[in-house]
Structures are given as C-alpha cells and as structure tokens.
Amino acid sequence: MGKGCITVTKYFLFLFNLLFFIFGALIMGFGLWVLFDNQSFIAVLQESSDTVKVASYILIGVGSLSMAMGFFGCIGAIYEIRCLLGLYFTCLLLILIAQVTAGVLIYFQRDRLKHEMSNIIKGMIINYTGQNRTTEHTWDYVQRTMKCCGWTGPGNWSENILIKNSTQNLYPCSCRNSSLPGSDIKEFGLCESLSPNLPVHETGCITSVERWLLENCGVILGICVGVAVVELLGMILSMCLCKSVVQEDYTKVPKY
C-alpha cells in the first residue's frame, strides 16, 4: 500500500474515531438521562424497577468505553501505534458483539418486559396517594401531557385503595379532560366529581406510549445502525492501517 493510501486511511480512521467518540458521548448522555430524569415516563419505571437502573448503568459504561476507544483510536491512527490499533480493533469487536447480543435478548424478552412494565404501573396506580413527589407526580405528568388515563384505560383507577374505599366520586386530577365539564383542573392528587360520569380521558397510556415508540422507532433504529456502521468501518480501517504499518516497518529492516 502506497504512502498516499496509508495517509488517507489514517485520516479516515481518525475521522471515524471522532464520530465514534461522539456516538459514545450520546450513548452515555442517554444513560445519564435515564438515570436522573424525573419528568418523563422513564422515571416511573426507574423508581420502581431495578432493571431500568441497571440498563442506565450499562449505557453509561458502554458510552464511556466507546469514548475511551475513540480517543485511543485517534491516537493510534495519528501516530501509527500498532498495539493501540490492535487493542482498538479488539475492543470494537467486543462492543459490537455485546450490542448485538443485547438487541437479540431485548427482542426475544419483549413480552416479559412489557408484562413487567404493566405490573409496575398497575401497582403504582393501586397505591397512589398523590403525595409521592417522584414516581406519582411523574406519572401525573405522563397522563397530563399524553392526555391518557390509567395503563390500559381509566378502569385501572377503580382498583386504587383510596378511590375504592371512598364514598365520593374520586378520580386522578391528571386524567382530567379539559374539554368536558367538571371541577377545576389540578396537576396531581385526587379530585372529586359531582356526577358519576367522570370527566377523564378514555384512552389508556399504553396506547400513547406504544404510539410514541412507533413514531420514534425510525430514529432509534437509525442511531443503532449508524453506530454499528461506524464500528465496522473503524474495525476495517484499523486493520488496514495496522497491516500497512507492519509492512512499512519490515521495509526499514536492513538486509544482510
């Protein structure tokens, strides 16, 4: 391979490592968002399930490792250090295998994850008091912004302990449908209805969540494919450059 091709490969590898570093930062940022966010549907699951917390730590770890590999890949490419290029290739291969394995596990365990999610939300609805400023207020935020009520429908709230034991027509304030006549709109807690016909949304939040996932599925899939393509190109370029560096070193050895 000529010196011009080696130079082009070297700088292309540097560019892909820079992109890989950026993708790693995005993955780590997403993991931090899942871990610390308290204003979305993720916070409800994160507060009630250790699985989401573990997943966020894994994302942070993978993102940090990706950033480190991107940095070392840049150094190895610029200075043509074979050991760094080989280490970079090995780590990229392990990360790619881990990502494919995680994707396959999530795909085949999707029904179990959906069942676990349903149990978490229904359990939270049963014990809802409106006083918990983390899980319950976050769920209120989800119902209010997505204009939904309950998990599968407003009937889930009939299992709530306070509503079940009350003689009044109580309903969650965050389910309030502003287009229907009723009491003043509140952001959280339980409200009283003067009539048995509750002024709430009839759509369950599972429908809204699934719609959101479908609408953003292309973006999520595109990010995953983009990361995989960058990883594969980085592996190919690192091997080409590593092989070229070996060849260059052998030509400089004196012949006897």
PDB file of C-alpha atoms in Angstrom:
ATOM      1  CA  MET A   1       0.000   0.000   0.000  1.00  0.00           C
ATOM      2  CA  GLY A   2       1.416   3.385  -1.025  1.00  0.00           C
ATOM      3  CA  LYS A   3       2.148   6.194   1.396  1.00  0.00           C
ATOM      4  CA  GLY A   4      -0.726   8.212  -0.049  1.00  0.00           C
ATOM      5  CA  CYS A   5      -3.191   5.387   0.688  1.00  0.00           C
ATOM      6  CA  ILE A   6      -1.755   4.995   4.182  1.00  0.00           C
ATOM      7  CA  THR A   7      -2.221   8.704   4.839  1.00  0.00           C
ATOM      8  CA  VAL A   8      -5.799   8.642   3.548  1.00  0.00           C
ATOM      9  CA  THR A   9      -6.579   5.541   5.659  1.00  0.00           C
ATOM     10  CA  LYS A  10      -5.003   7.152   8.704  1.00  0.00           C
ATOM     11  CA  TYR A  11      -7.069  10.313   8.496  1.00  0.00           C
ATOM     12  CA  PHE A  12     -10.263   8.449   7.617  1.00  0.00           C
ATOM     13  CA  LEU A  13      -9.701   6.281  10.694  1.00  0.00           C
ATOM     14  CA  PHE A  14      -9.182   9.447  12.741  1.00  0.00           C
ATOM     15  CA  LEU A  15     -12.471  10.841  11.402  1.00  0.00           C
ATOM     16  CA  PHE A  16     -14.405   7.660  12.194  1.00  0.00           C
ATOM     17  CA  ASN A  17     -12.901   7.535  15.655  1.00  0.00           C
ATOM     18  CA  LEU A  18     -14.030  11.095  16.196  1.00  0.00           C
ATOM     19  CA  LEU A  19     -17.557  10.084  15.157  1.00  0.00           C
ATOM     20  CA  PHE A  20     -17.298   7.033  17.394  1.00  0.00           C
ATOM     21  CA  PHE A  21     -16.280   9.303  20.283  1.00  0.00           C
ATOM     22  CA  ILE A  22     -19.344  11.490  19.628  1.00  0.00           C
ATOM     23  CA  PHE A  23     -21.673   8.456  19.448  1.00  0.00           C
ATOM     24  CA  GLY A  24     -20.207   7.236  22.725  1.00  0.00           C
ATOM     25  CA  ALA A  25     -20.934  10.612  24.292  1.00  0.00           C
ATOM     26  CA  LEU A  26     -24.531  10.395  23.043  1.00  0.00           C
ATOM     27  CA  ILE A  27     -24.961   6.895  24.500  1.00  0.00           C
ATOM     28  CA  MET A  28     -23.506   7.986  27.843  1.00  0.00           C
ATOM     29  CA  GLY A  29     -25.731  11.078  27.824  1.00  0.00           C
ATOM     30  CA  PHE A  30     -28.799   8.934  27.170  1.00  0.00           C
ATOM     31  CA  GLY A  31     -27.832   6.672  30.076  1.00  0.00           C
ATOM     32  CA  LEU A  32     -27.428   9.692  32.374  1.00  0.00           C
ATOM     33  CA  TRP A  33     -30.819  10.993  31.222  1.00  0.00           C
ATOM     34  CA  VAL A  34     -32.479   7.658  32.030  1.00  0.00           C
ATOM     35  CA  LEU A  35     -30.772   7.625  35.446  1.00  0.00           C
ATOM     36  CA  PHE A  36     -31.507  11.200  36.554  1.00  0.00           C
ATOM     37  CA  ASP A  37     -34.613  12.250  34.596  1.00  0.00           C
ATOM     38  CA  ASN A  38     -37.701  12.789  36.757  1.00  0.00           C
ATOM     39  CA  GLN A  39     -40.101  14.362  34.280  1.00  0.00           C
ATOM     40  CA  SER A  40     -40.949  11.520  31.890  1.00  0.00           C
ATOM     41  CA  PHE A  41     -42.360   8.016  31.699  1.00  0.00           C
ATOM     42  CA  ILE A  42     -38.863   6.557  32.204  1.00  0.00           C
ATOM     43  CA  ALA A  43     -38.762   7.972  35.738  1.00  0.00           C
ATOM     44  CA  VAL A  44     -41.801   5.912  36.764  1.00  0.00           C
ATOM     45  CA  LEU A  45     -40.097   2.683  35.703  1.00  0.00           C
ATOM     46  CA  GLN A  46     -36.728   3.758  37.094  1.00  0.00           C
ATOM     47  CA  GLU A  47     -38.200   4.419  40.519  1.00  0.00           C
ATOM     48  CA  SER A  48     -39.998   1.063  40.645  1.00  0.00           C
ATOM     49  CA  SER A  49     -37.678  -1.341  38.833  1.00  0.00           C
ATOM     50  CA  ASP A  50     -34.005  -2.130  39.292  1.00  0.00           C
ATOM     51  CA  THR A  51     -33.883  -3.342  35.669  1.00  0.00           C
ATOM     52  CA  VAL A  52     -34.072   0.219  34.309  1.00  0.00           C
ATOM     53  CA  LYS A  53     -31.374   1.384  36.720  1.00  0.00           C
ATOM     54  CA  VAL A  54     -29.081  -1.465  35.666  1.00  0.00           C
ATOM     55  CA  ALA A  55     -29.769  -0.664  31.995  1.00  0.00           C
ATOM     56  CA  SER A  56     -28.853   3.002  32.586  1.00  0.00           C
ATOM     57  CA  TYR A  57     -25.561   1.992  34.234  1.00  0.00           C
ATOM     58  CA  ILE A  58     -24.814  -0.310  31.293  1.00  0.00           C
ATOM     59  CA  LEU A  59     -25.486   2.543  28.843  1.00  0.00           C
ATOM     60  CA  ILE A  60     -23.205   4.858  30.803  1.00  0.00           C
ATOM     61  CA  GLY A  61     -20.484   2.184  30.886  1.00  0.00           C
ATOM     62  CA  VAL A  62     -20.769   1.420  27.164  1.00  0.00           C
ATOM     63  CA  GLY A  63     -20.770   5.124  26.310  1.00  0.00           C
ATOM     64  CA  SER A  64     -17.699   5.790  28.469  1.00  0.00           C
ATOM     65  CA  LEU A  65     -15.864   2.819  26.965  1.00  0.00           C
ATOM     66  CA  SER A  66     -16.810   3.967  23.461  1.00  0.00           C
ATOM     67  CA  MET A  67     -15.441   7.435  24.172  1.00  0.00           C
ATOM     68  CA  ALA A  68     -12.198   5.955  25.525  1.00  0.00           C
ATOM     69  CA  MET A  69     -11.856   3.686  22.497  1.00  0.00           C
ATOM     70  CA  GLY A  70     -12.497   6.605  20.168  1.00  0.00           C
ATOM     71  CA  PHE A  71      -9.773   8.592  21.901  1.00  0.00           C
ATOM     72  CA  PHE A  72      -7.221   5.766  21.801  1.00  0.00           C
ATOM     73  CA  GLY A  73      -8.184   5.016  18.210  1.00  0.00           C
ATOM     74  CA  CYS A  74      -7.440   8.616  17.256  1.00  0.00           C
ATOM     75  CA  ILE A  75      -4.046   8.450  18.964  1.00  0.00           C
ATOM     76  CA  GLY A  76      -3.237   5.085  17.383  1.00  0.00           C
ATOM     77  CA  ALA A  77      -4.220   6.335  13.918  1.00  0.00           C
ATOM     78  CA  ILE A  78      -2.280   9.604  14.031  1.00  0.00           C
ATOM     79  CA  TYR A  79       0.914   8.129  15.476  1.00  0.00           C
ATOM     80  CA  GLU A  80       0.520   4.702  13.795  1.00  0.00           C
ATOM     81  CA  ILE A  81       0.905   2.739  17.038  1.00  0.00           C
ATOM     82  CA  ARG A  82       0.205  -0.915  16.241  1.00  0.00           C
ATOM     83  CA  CYS A  83      -0.589  -2.032  19.793  1.00  0.00           C
ATOM     84  CA  LEU A  84      -3.228   0.708  20.171  1.00  0.00           C
ATOM     85  CA  LEU A  85      -4.712  -0.146  16.786  1.00  0.00           C
ATOM     86  CA  GLY A  86      -4.908  -3.838  17.706  1.00  0.00           C
ATOM     87  CA  LEU A  87      -6.413  -3.041  21.115  1.00  0.00           C
ATOM     88  CA  TYR A  88      -8.870  -0.687  19.437  1.00  0.00           C
ATOM     89  CA  PHE A  89      -9.949  -3.381  16.948  1.00  0.00           C
ATOM     90  CA  THR A  90     -10.416  -5.963  19.730  1.00  0.00           C
ATOM     91  CA  CYS A  91     -12.481  -3.614  21.895  1.00  0.00           C
ATOM     92  CA  LEU A  92     -14.638  -2.590  18.920  1.00  0.00           C
ATOM     93  CA  LEU A  93     -15.296  -6.243  18.140  1.00  0.00           C
ATOM     94  CA  LEU A  94     -16.291  -6.969  21.758  1.00  0.00           C
ATOM     95  CA  ILE A  95     -18.573  -3.916  21.901  1.00  0.00           C
ATOM     96  CA  LEU A  96     -20.257  -4.870  18.615  1.00  0.00           C
ATOM     97  CA  ILE A  97     -20.842  -8.444  19.857  1.00  0.00           C
ATOM     98  CA  ALA A  98     -22.258  -7.092  23.141  1.00  0.00           C
ATOM     99  CA  GLN A  99     -24.603  -4.716  21.302  1.00  0.00           C
ATOM    100  CA  VAL A 100     -25.918  -7.451  19.001  1.00  0.00           C
ATOM    101  CA  THR A 101     -26.389  -9.803  21.974  1.00  0.00           C
ATOM    102  CA  ALA A 102     -28.260  -7.120  23.951  1.00  0.00           C
ATOM    103  CA  GLY A 103     -30.507  -6.371  20.975  1.00  0.00           C
ATOM    104  CA  VAL A 104     -31.341 -10.059  20.479  1.00  0.00           C
ATOM    105  CA  LEU A 105     -32.102 -10.509  24.198  1.00  0.00           C
ATOM    106  CA  ILE A 106     -34.372  -7.448  24.257  1.00  0.00           C
ATOM    107  CA  TYR A 107     -36.198  -8.663  21.141  1.00  0.00           C
ATOM    108  CA  PHE A 108     -36.885 -12.137  22.499  1.00  0.00           C
ATOM    109  CA  GLN A 109     -37.702 -10.850  26.015  1.00  0.00           C
ATOM    110  CA  ARG A 110     -40.001  -8.046  24.833  1.00  0.00           C
ATOM    111  CA  ASP A 111     -43.176  -9.754  26.075  1.00  0.00           C
ATOM    112  CA  ARG A 112     -41.646 -10.283  29.503  1.00  0.00           C
ATOM    113  CA  LEU A 113     -40.504  -6.653  29.649  1.00  0.00           C
ATOM    114  CA  LYS A 114     -43.970  -5.471  28.631  1.00  0.00           C
ATOM    115  CA  HIS A 115     -45.556  -7.640  31.336  1.00  0.00           C
ATOM    116  CA  GLU A 116     -43.129  -6.301  33.948  1.00  0.00           C
ATOM    117  CA  MET A 117     -43.865  -2.740  32.889  1.00  0.00           C
ATOM    118  CA  SER A 118     -47.624  -3.336  33.192  1.00  0.00           C
ATOM    119  CA  ASN A 119     -47.220  -4.757  36.696  1.00  0.00           C
ATOM    120  CA  ILE A 120     -45.132  -1.768  37.789  1.00  0.00           C
ATOM    121  CA  ILE A 121     -47.663   0.792  36.533  1.00  0.00           C
ATOM    122  CA  LYS A 122     -50.712  -1.062  37.867  1.00  0.00           C
ATOM    123  CA  GLY A 123     -49.060  -1.470  41.285  1.00  0.00           C
ATOM    124  CA  MET A 124     -48.288   2.245  41.378  1.00  0.00           C
ATOM    125  CA  ILE A 125     -51.907   3.092  40.471  1.00  0.00           C
ATOM    126  CA  ILE A 126     -53.275   0.846  43.242  1.00  0.00           C
ATOM    127  CA  ASN A 127     -51.130   2.543  45.914  1.00  0.00           C
ATOM    128  CA  TYR A 128     -51.390   6.083  44.505  1.00  0.00           C
ATOM    129  CA  THR A 129     -51.899   8.812  47.124  1.00  0.00           C
ATOM    130  CA  GLY A 130     -50.671  11.906  45.270  1.00  0.00           C
ATOM    131  CA  GLN A 131     -48.040  12.610  47.951  1.00  0.00           C
ATOM    132  CA  ASN A 132     -45.007  10.941  46.333  1.00  0.00           C
ATOM    133  CA  ARG A 133     -43.156  13.731  44.510  1.00  0.00           C
ATOM    134  CA  THR A 134     -41.081  11.369  42.372  1.00  0.00           C
ATOM    135  CA  THR A 135     -42.944   8.358  40.971  1.00  0.00           C
ATOM    136  CA  GLU A 136     -46.542   9.527  41.396  1.00  0.00           C
ATOM    137  CA  HIS A 137     -46.006  13.105  40.246  1.00  0.00           C
ATOM    138  CA  THR A 138     -44.082  11.817  37.248  1.00  0.00           C
ATOM    139  CA  TRP A 139     -46.975   9.512  36.354  1.00  0.00           C
ATOM    140  CA  ASP A 140     -49.311  12.501  36.704  1.00  0.00           C
ATOM    141  CA  TYR A 141     -47.072  14.356  34.272  1.00  0.00           C
ATOM    142  CA  VAL A 142     -47.283  11.447  31.800  1.00  0.00           C
ATOM    143  CA  GLN A 143     -51.088  11.281  31.988  1.00  0.00           C
ATOM    144  CA  ARG A 144     -51.429  15.043  31.711  1.00  0.00           C
ATOM    145  CA  THR A 145     -49.087  15.534  28.727  1.00  0.00           C
ATOM    146  CA  MET A 146     -50.126  12.387  26.826  1.00  0.00           C
ATOM    147  CA  LYS A 147     -53.819  13.017  27.578  1.00  0.00           C
ATOM    148  CA  CYS A 148     -54.417   9.474  28.774  1.00  0.00           C
ATOM    149  CA  CYS A 149     -55.729   7.791  31.912  1.00  0.00           C
ATOM    150  CA  GLY A 150     -54.551   4.575  33.559  1.00  0.00           C
ATOM    151  CA  TRP A 151     -52.408   1.971  31.855  1.00  0.00           C
ATOM    152  CA  THR A 152     -54.976   0.125  29.735  1.00  0.00           C
ATOM    153  CA  GLY A 153     -57.785   2.607  30.481  1.00  0.00           C
ATOM    154  CA  PRO A 154     -59.412   4.697  33.257  1.00  0.00           C
ATOM    155  CA  GLY A 155     -60.875   1.491  34.713  1.00  0.00           C
ATOM    156  CA  ASN A 156     -57.449   0.734  36.237  1.00  0.00           C
ATOM    157  CA  TRP A 157     -58.069   3.510  38.751  1.00  0.00           C
ATOM    158  CA  SER A 158     -61.069   1.673  40.203  1.00  0.00           C
ATOM    159  CA  GLU A 159     -58.501  -0.572  41.942  1.00  0.00           C
ATOM    160  CA  ASN A 160     -56.911   2.371  43.750  1.00  0.00           C
ATOM    161  CA  ILE A 161     -57.190   1.910  47.538  1.00  0.00           C
ATOM    162  CA  LEU A 162     -58.317   5.476  48.279  1.00  0.00           C
ATOM    163  CA  ILE A 163     -60.864   5.571  45.451  1.00  0.00           C
ATOM    164  CA  LYS A 164     -62.199   2.119  46.297  1.00  0.00           C
ATOM    165  CA  ASN A 165     -62.743   2.987  49.981  1.00  0.00           C
ATOM    166  CA  SER A 166     -64.240   6.427  49.347  1.00  0.00           C
ATOM    167  CA  THR A 167     -67.950   7.248  49.131  1.00  0.00           C
ATOM    168  CA  GLN A 168     -67.197  10.193  46.824  1.00  0.00           C
ATOM    169  CA  ASN A 169     -66.707  10.101  43.063  1.00  0.00           C
ATOM    170  CA  LEU A 170     -62.927  10.455  43.064  1.00  0.00           C
ATOM    171  CA  TYR A 171     -60.616  10.373  40.069  1.00  0.00           C
ATOM    172  CA  PRO A 172     -56.956  11.319  39.438  1.00  0.00           C
ATOM    173  CA  CYS A 173     -56.695  15.025  38.666  1.00  0.00           C
ATOM    174  CA  SER A 174     -54.084  14.409  35.970  1.00  0.00           C
ATOM    175  CA  CYS A 175     -56.674  12.394  33.992  1.00  0.00           C
ATOM    176  CA  ARG A 176     -58.918  15.442  33.725  1.00  0.00           C
ATOM    177  CA  ASN A 177     -60.244  16.047  30.212  1.00  0.00           C
ATOM    178  CA  SER A 178     -60.418  19.820  29.897  1.00  0.00           C
ATOM    179  CA  SER A 179     -62.983  19.552  27.086  1.00  0.00           C
ATOM    180  CA  LEU A 180     -65.547  18.041  29.486  1.00  0.00           C
ATOM    181  CA  PRO A 181     -67.436  19.994  32.165  1.00  0.00           C
ATOM    182  CA  GLY A 182     -66.258  19.421  35.713  1.00  0.00           C
ATOM    183  CA  SER A 183     -64.233  20.771  38.584  1.00  0.00           C
ATOM    184  CA  ASP A 184     -61.107  22.913  38.342  1.00  0.00           C
ATOM    185  CA  ILE A 185     -58.074  21.310  36.725  1.00  0.00           C
ATOM    186  CA  LYS A 186     -55.267  20.287  39.102  1.00  0.00           C
ATOM    187  CA  GLU A 187     -51.892  18.799  38.275  1.00  0.00           C
ATOM    188  CA  PHE A 188     -51.768  15.949  40.811  1.00  0.00           C
ATOM    189  CA  GLY A 189     -53.695  14.212  43.551  1.00  0.00           C
ATOM    190  CA  LEU A 190     -57.320  13.056  43.547  1.00  0.00           C
ATOM    191  CA  CYS A 191     -60.250  15.236  42.537  1.00  0.00           C
ATOM    192  CA  GLU A 192     -63.964  14.884  43.222  1.00  0.00           C
ATOM    193  CA  SER A 193     -66.606  14.714  40.551  1.00  0.00           C
ATOM    194  CA  LEU A 194     -70.141  15.924  41.257  1.00  0.00           C
ATOM    195  CA  SER A 195     -71.598  13.297  38.910  1.00  0.00           C
ATOM    196  CA  PRO A 196     -70.895   9.584  38.360  1.00  0.00           C
ATOM    197  CA  ASN A 197     -69.708  10.416  34.823  1.00  0.00           C
ATOM    198  CA  LEU A 198     -66.059  11.236  35.437  1.00  0.00           C
ATOM    199  CA  PRO A 199     -64.517  13.962  33.202  1.00  0.00           C
ATOM    200  CA  VAL A 200     -61.439  11.926  32.291  1.00  0.00           C
ATOM    201  CA  HIS A 201     -59.677  10.762  29.141  1.00  0.00           C
ATOM    202  CA  GLU A 202     -60.863   7.373  27.900  1.00  0.00           C
ATOM    203  CA  THR A 203     -57.572   6.308  26.319  1.00  0.00           C
ATOM    204  CA  GLY A 204     -55.075   4.230  28.293  1.00  0.00           C
ATOM    205  CA  CYS A 205     -51.463   5.378  28.459  1.00  0.00           C
ATOM    206  CA  ILE A 206     -50.199   2.101  26.987  1.00  0.00           C
ATOM    207  CA  THR A 207     -51.646   3.246  23.650  1.00  0.00           C
ATOM    208  CA  SER A 208     -49.870   6.611  23.873  1.00  0.00           C
ATOM    209  CA  VAL A 209     -46.561   5.015  24.886  1.00  0.00           C
ATOM    210  CA  GLU A 210     -46.712   2.479  22.038  1.00  0.00           C
ATOM    211  CA  ARG A 211     -47.584   5.280  19.606  1.00  0.00           C
ATOM    212  CA  TRP A 212     -44.568   7.279  20.831  1.00  0.00           C
ATOM    213  CA  LEU A 213     -42.296   4.259  20.362  1.00  0.00           C
ATOM    214  CA  LEU A 214     -43.616   3.678  16.838  1.00  0.00           C
ATOM    215  CA  GLU A 215     -43.165   7.340  15.915  1.00  0.00           C
ATOM    216  CA  ASN A 216     -39.574   7.353  17.193  1.00  0.00           C
ATOM    217  CA  CYS A 217     -38.686   3.796  16.150  1.00  0.00           C
ATOM    218  CA  GLY A 218     -37.002   5.041  12.982  1.00  0.00           C
ATOM    219  CA  VAL A 219     -34.810   7.457  14.933  1.00  0.00           C
ATOM    220  CA  ILE A 220     -33.812   4.797  17.482  1.00  0.00           C
ATOM    221  CA  LEU A 221     -33.106   2.219  14.764  1.00  0.00           C
ATOM    222  CA  GLY A 222     -31.169   4.772  12.715  1.00  0.00           C
ATOM    223  CA  ILE A 223     -28.920   5.612  15.667  1.00  0.00           C
ATOM    224  CA  CYS A 224     -28.247   1.917  16.325  1.00  0.00           C
ATOM    225  CA  VAL A 225     -27.451   1.228  12.657  1.00  0.00           C
ATOM    226  CA  GLY A 226     -25.268   4.349  12.470  1.00  0.00           C
ATOM    227  CA  VAL A 227     -23.242   3.255  15.488  1.00  0.00           C
ATOM    228  CA  ALA A 228     -22.820  -0.276  14.049  1.00  0.00           C
ATOM    229  CA  VAL A 229     -21.683   1.080  10.655  1.00  0.00           C
ATOM    230  CA  VAL A 230     -19.135   3.378  12.290  1.00  0.00           C
ATOM    231  CA  GLU A 231     -17.847   0.460  14.378  1.00  0.00           C
ATOM    232  CA  LEU A 232     -17.476  -1.808  11.328  1.00  0.00           C
ATOM    233  CA  LEU A 233     -15.703   0.885   9.301  1.00  0.00           C
ATOM    234  CA  GLY A 234     -13.429   1.600  12.247  1.00  0.00           C
ATOM    235  CA  MET A 235     -12.527  -2.096  12.514  1.00  0.00           C
ATOM    236  CA  ILE A 236     -11.791  -2.358   8.775  1.00  0.00           C
ATOM    237  CA  LEU A 237      -9.677   0.801   8.670  1.00  0.00           C
ATOM    238  CA  SER A 238      -7.778  -0.092  11.843  1.00  0.00           C
ATOM    239  CA  MET A 239      -6.847  -3.498  10.419  1.00  0.00           C
ATOM    240  CA  CYS A 240      -5.776  -1.973   7.091  1.00  0.00           C
ATOM    241  CA  LEU A 241      -3.646   0.651   8.811  1.00  0.00           C
ATOM    242  CA  CYS A 242      -2.167  -1.866  11.249  1.00  0.00           C
ATOM    243  CA  LYS A 243      -1.213  -4.155   8.365  1.00  0.00           C
ATOM    244  CA  SER A 244       0.314  -1.238   6.461  1.00  0.00           C
ATOM    245  CA  VAL A 245       2.360  -0.153   9.459  1.00  0.00           C
ATOM    246  CA  VAL A 246       3.750  -3.699   9.802  1.00  0.00           C
ATOM    247  CA  GLN A 247       4.703  -3.718   6.143  1.00  0.00           C
ATOM    248  CA  GLU A 248       6.348  -0.314   6.426  1.00  0.00           C
ATOM    249  CA  ASP A 249       8.389  -1.457   9.427  1.00  0.00           C
ATOM    250  CA  TYR A 250       9.645  -4.552   7.625  1.00  0.00           C
ATOM    251  CA  THR A 251      10.912  -2.490   4.659  1.00  0.00           C
ATOM    252  CA  LYS A 252      13.060  -0.447   7.011  1.00  0.00           C
ATOM    253  CA  VAL A 253      14.911  -3.510   8.381  1.00  0.00           C
ATOM    254  CA  PRO A 254      18.483  -3.710   6.946  1.00  0.00           C
ATOM    255  CA  LYS A 255      19.122  -6.697   4.689  1.00  0.00           C
ATOM    256  CA  TYR A 256      22.273  -8.804   5.179  1.00  0.00           C
TER     257      TYR A 256
END
